[in-house]
mmCIF file of C-alpha atoms in Angstrom:
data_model
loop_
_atom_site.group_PDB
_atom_site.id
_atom_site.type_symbol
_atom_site.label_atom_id
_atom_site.label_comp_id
_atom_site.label_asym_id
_atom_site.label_seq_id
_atom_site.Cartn_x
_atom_site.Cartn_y
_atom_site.Cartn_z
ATOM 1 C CA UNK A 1259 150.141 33.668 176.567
ATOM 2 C CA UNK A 1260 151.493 37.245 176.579
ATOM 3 C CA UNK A 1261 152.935 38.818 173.391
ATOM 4 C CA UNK A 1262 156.713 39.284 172.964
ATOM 5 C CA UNK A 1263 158.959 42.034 171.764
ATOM 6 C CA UNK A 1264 159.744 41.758 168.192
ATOM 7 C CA UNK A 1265 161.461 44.888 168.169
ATOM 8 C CA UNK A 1266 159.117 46.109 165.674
ATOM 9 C CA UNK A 1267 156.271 48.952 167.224
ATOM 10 C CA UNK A 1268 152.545 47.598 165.993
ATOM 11 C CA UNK A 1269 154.093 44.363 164.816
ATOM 12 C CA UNK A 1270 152.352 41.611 167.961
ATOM 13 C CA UNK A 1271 153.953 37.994 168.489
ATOM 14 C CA UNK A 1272 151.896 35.789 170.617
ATOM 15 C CA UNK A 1273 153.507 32.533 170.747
ATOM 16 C CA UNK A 1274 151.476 29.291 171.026
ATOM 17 C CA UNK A 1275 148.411 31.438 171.355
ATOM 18 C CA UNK A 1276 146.215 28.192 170.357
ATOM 19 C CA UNK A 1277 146.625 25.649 172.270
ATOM 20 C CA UNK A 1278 146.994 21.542 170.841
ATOM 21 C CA UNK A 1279 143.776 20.803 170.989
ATOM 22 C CA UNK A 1280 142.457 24.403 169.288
ATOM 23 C CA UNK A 1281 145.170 23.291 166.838
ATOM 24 C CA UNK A 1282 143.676 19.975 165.891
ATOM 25 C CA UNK A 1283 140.087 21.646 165.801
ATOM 26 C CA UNK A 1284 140.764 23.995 162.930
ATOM 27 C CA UNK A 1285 142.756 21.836 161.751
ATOM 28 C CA UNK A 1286 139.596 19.658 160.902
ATOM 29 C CA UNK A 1287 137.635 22.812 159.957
ATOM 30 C CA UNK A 1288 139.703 23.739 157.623
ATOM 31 C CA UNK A 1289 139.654 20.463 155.814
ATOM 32 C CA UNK A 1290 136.179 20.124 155.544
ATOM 33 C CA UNK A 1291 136.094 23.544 154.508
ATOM 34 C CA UNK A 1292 138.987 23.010 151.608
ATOM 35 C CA UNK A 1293 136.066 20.503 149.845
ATOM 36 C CA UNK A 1294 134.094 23.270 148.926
ATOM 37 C CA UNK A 1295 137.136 25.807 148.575
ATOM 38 C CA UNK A 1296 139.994 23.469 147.332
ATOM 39 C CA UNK A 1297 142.939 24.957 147.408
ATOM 40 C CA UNK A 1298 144.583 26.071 143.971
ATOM 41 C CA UNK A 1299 148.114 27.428 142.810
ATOM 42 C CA UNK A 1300 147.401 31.240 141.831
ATOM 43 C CA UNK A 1301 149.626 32.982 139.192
ATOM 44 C CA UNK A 1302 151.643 36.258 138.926
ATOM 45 C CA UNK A 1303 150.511 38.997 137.864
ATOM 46 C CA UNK A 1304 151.413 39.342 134.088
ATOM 47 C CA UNK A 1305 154.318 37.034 134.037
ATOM 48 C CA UNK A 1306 151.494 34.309 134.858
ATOM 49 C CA UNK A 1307 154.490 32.580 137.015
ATOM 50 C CA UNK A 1308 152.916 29.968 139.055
ATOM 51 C CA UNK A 1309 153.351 30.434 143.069
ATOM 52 C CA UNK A 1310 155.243 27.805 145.205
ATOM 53 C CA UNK A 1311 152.497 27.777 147.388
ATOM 54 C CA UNK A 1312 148.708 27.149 146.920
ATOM 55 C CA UNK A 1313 146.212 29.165 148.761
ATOM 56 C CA UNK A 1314 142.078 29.200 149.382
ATOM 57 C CA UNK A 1315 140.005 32.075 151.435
ATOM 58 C CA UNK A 1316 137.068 31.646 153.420
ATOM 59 C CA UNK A 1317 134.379 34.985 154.233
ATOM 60 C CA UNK A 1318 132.830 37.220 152.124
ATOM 61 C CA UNK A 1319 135.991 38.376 150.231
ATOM 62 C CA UNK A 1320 138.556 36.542 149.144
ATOM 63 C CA UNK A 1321 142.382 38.004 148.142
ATOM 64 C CA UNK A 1322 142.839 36.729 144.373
ATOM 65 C CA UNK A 1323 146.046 36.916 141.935
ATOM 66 C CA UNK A 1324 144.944 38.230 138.523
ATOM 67 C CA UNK A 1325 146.364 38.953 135.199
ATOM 68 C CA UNK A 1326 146.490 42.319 135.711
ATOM 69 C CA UNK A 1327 146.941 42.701 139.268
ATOM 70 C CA UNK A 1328 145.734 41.466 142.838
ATOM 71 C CA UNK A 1329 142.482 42.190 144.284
ATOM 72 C CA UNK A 1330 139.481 41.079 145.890
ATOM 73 C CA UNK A 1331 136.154 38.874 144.752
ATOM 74 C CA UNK A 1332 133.151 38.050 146.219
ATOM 75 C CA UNK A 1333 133.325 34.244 144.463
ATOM 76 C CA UNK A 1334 136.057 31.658 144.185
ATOM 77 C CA UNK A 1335 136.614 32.728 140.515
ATOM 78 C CA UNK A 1336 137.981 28.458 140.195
ATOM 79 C CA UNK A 1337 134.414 26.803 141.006
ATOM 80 C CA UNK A 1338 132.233 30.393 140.819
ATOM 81 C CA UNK A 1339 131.043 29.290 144.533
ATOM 82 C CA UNK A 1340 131.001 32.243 147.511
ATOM 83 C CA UNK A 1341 133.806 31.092 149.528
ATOM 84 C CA UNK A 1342 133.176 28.769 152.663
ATOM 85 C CA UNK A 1343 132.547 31.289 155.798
ATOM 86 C CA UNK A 1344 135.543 32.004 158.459
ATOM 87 C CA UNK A 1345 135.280 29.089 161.048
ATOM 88 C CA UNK A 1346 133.837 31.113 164.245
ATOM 89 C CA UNK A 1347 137.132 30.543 166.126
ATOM 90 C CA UNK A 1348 138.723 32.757 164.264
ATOM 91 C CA UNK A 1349 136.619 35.219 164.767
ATOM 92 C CA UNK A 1350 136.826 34.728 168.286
ATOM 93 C CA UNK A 1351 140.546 35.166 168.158
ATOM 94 C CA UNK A 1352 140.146 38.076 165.949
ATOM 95 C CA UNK A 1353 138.267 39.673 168.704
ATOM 96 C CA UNK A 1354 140.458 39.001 171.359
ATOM 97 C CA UNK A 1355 143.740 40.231 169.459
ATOM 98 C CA UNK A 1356 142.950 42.830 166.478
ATOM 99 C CA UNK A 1357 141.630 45.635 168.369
ATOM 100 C CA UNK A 1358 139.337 46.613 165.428
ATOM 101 C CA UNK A 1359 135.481 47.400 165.872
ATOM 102 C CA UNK A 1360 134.725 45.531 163.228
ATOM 103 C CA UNK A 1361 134.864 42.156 161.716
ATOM 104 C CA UNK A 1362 137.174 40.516 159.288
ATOM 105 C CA UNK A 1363 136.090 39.663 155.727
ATOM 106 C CA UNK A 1364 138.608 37.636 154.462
ATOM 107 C CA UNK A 1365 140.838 34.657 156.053
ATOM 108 C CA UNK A 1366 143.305 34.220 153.357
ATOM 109 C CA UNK A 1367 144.551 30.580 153.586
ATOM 110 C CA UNK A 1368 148.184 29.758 152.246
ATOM 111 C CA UNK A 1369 149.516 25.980 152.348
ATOM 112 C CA UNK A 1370 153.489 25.739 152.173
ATOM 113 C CA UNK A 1371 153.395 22.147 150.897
ATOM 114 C CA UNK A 1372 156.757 21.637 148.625
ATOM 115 C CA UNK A 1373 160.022 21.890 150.473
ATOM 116 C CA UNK A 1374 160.956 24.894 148.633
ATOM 117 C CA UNK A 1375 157.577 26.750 149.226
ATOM 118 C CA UNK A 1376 158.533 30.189 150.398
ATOM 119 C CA UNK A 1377 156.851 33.744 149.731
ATOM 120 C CA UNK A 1378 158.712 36.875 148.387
ATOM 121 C CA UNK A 1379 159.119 40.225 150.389
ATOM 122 C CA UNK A 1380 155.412 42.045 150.030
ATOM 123 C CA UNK A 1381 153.026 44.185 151.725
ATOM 124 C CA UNK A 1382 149.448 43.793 152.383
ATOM 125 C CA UNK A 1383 148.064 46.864 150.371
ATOM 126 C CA UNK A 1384 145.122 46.190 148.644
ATOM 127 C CA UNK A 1385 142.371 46.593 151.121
ATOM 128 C CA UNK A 1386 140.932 50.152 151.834
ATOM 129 C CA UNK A 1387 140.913 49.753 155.718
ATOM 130 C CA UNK A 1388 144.568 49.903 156.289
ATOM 131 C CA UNK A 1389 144.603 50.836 159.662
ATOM 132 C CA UNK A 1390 143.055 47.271 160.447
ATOM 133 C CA UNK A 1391 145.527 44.939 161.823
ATOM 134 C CA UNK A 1392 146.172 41.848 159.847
ATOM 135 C CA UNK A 1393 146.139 38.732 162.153
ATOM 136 C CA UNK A 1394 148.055 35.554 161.257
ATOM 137 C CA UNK A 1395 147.883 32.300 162.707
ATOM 138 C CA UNK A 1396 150.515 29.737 161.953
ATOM 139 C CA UNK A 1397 149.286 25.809 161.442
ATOM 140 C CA UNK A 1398 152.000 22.992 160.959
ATOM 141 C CA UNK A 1399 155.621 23.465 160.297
ATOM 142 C CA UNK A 1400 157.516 26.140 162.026
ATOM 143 C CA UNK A 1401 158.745 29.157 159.226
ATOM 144 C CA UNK A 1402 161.447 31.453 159.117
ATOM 145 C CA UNK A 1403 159.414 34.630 158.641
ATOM 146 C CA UNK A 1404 160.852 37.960 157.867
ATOM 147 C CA UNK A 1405 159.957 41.412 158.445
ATOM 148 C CA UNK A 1406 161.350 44.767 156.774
ATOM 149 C CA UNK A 1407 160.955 48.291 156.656
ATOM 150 C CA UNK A 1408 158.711 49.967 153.944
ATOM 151 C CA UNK A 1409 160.962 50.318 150.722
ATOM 152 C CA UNK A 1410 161.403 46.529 149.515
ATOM 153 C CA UNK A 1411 165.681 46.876 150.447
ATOM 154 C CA UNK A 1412 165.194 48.633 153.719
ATOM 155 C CA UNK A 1413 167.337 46.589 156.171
ATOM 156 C CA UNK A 1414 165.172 43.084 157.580
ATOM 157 C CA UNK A 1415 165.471 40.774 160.225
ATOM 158 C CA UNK A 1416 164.002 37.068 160.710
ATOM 159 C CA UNK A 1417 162.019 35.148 163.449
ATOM 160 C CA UNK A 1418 160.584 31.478 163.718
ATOM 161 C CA UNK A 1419 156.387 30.958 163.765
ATOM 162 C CA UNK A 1420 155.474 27.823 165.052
ATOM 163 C CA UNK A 1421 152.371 25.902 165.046
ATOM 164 C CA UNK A 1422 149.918 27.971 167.329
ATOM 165 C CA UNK A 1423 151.982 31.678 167.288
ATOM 166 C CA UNK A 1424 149.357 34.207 166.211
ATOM 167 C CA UNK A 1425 151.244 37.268 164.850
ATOM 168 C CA UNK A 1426 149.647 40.889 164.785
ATOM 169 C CA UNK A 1427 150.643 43.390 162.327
ATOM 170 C CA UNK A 1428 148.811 46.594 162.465
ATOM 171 C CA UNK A 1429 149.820 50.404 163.887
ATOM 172 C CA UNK A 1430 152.999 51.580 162.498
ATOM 173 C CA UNK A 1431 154.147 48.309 161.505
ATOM 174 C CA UNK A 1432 150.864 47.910 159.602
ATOM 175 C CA UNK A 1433 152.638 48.096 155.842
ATOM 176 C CA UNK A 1434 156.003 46.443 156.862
ATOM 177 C CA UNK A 1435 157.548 44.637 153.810
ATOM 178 C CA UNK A 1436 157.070 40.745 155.036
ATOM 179 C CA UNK A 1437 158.077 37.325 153.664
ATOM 180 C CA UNK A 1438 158.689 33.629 154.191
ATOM 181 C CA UNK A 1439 162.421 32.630 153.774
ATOM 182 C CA UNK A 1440 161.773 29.005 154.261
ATOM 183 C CA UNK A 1441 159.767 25.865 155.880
ATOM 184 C CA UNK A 1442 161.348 23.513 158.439
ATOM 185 C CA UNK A 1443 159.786 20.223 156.808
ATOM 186 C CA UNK A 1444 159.065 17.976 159.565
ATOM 187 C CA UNK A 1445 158.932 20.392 162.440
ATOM 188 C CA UNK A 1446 155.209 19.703 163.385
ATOM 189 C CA UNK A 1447 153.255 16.534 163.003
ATOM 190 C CA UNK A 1448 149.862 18.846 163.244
ATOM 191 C CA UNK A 1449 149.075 19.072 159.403
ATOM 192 C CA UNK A 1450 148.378 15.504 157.641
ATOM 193 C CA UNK A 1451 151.265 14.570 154.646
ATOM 194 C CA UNK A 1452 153.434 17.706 156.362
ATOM 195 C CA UNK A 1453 153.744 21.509 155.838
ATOM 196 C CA UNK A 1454 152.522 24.306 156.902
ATOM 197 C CA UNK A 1455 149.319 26.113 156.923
ATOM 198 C CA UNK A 1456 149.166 29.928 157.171
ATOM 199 C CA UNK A 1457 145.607 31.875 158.016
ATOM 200 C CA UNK A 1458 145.259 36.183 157.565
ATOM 201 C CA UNK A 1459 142.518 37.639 158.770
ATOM 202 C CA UNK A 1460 141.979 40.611 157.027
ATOM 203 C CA UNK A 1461 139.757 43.617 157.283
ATOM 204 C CA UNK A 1462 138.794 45.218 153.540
ATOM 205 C CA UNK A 1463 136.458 47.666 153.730
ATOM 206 C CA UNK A 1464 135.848 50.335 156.176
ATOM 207 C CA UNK A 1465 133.395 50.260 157.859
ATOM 208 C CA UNK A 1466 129.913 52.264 157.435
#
């Protein structure tokens, strides 16, 4: 599927990039992966607000929500396990989109389960190897996703990800303030009991 203009330089829309059945597959993956990773509901940063979504990582880092900030750990900091490894087809699609000579260490996982799951206007700035892309793959519900400029009220505009759009954001558009309005419950059958799934692929360190 070739990419389409999103009117936004560095910022990559493929839509329905994985096909049904790729769906399905990593679908399954993820599952059995979630047994050793289960997904939990992280916490804001010094408010210690609870999120609306819940989220898991898989790879040698994982993106964690701490008391005193966000970050990155080597060990689900829940069970004290090394998180489950990045199922191999994303990896695959990582090297057929990102354009990076080097692999990703982290597939942050975010499940939009309640119908009022949403995520605020943020930027992905805590890895050192910002000129990586960040490559996200949509599972489940279709969301009404929202991209900005890079002051939190620059101007913003929204677009639909459904199940199977893979969504680059790296070059210029690499630090773009980003955000899920909403969830359109019951817009995909894909993910069992509903919602939607979200996977980043993220690059954190540069390379040697």
């Amino acid at each position: 599927m070739k990419p389409v203009e999103t009117e936004f330089e560095g910022l990559t829309l493929y839509p329905r990039h994985l096909d049904e059945a790729a769906q399905k597959a990593l679908v399954i993956e993820l599952a059995q992966a979630f047994e050793r990773a289960p997904p939990y509901r992280p916490k804001m940063p010094r408010s210690g607000k609870p999120w609306s979504i819940r989220q898991t990582n898989f790879g040698p880092l994982g993106w964690v929500s701490r008391p005193d900030g966000y970050g990155y750990a080597s060990t689900d900091e829940v069970n004290g396990a090394p998180w489950p490894a990045i199922p191999k087809a994303l990896l695959g699609l990582w090297d057929e989109v990102a354009a990076w000579p080097a692999p990703p260490e982290c597939c942050l996982v975010n499940l939009y389960e309640e119908p009022k799951a949403r995520m605020g206007l943020h930027r992905d700035e805590d890895e050192a190897a910002l000129d990586a892309p960040v490559v996200s793959v949509s599972l489940g519900d279709t969301c009404v996703f929202r991209v900005g400029g890079f002051a939190r009220g620059d101007k913003s505009k929204s677009f639909r990800l459904s199940s199977g759009d893979v969504l680059v954001m790296g070059g210029p558009s690499r630090l773009r303030f980003h955000g899920v309005d909403r969830v359109i419950s019951g817009s995909s059958q894909l993910v069992p009991g509903g919602g939607r799934i979200n996977l980043t692929l993220r690059r954190v360190t540069k390379p040697a």
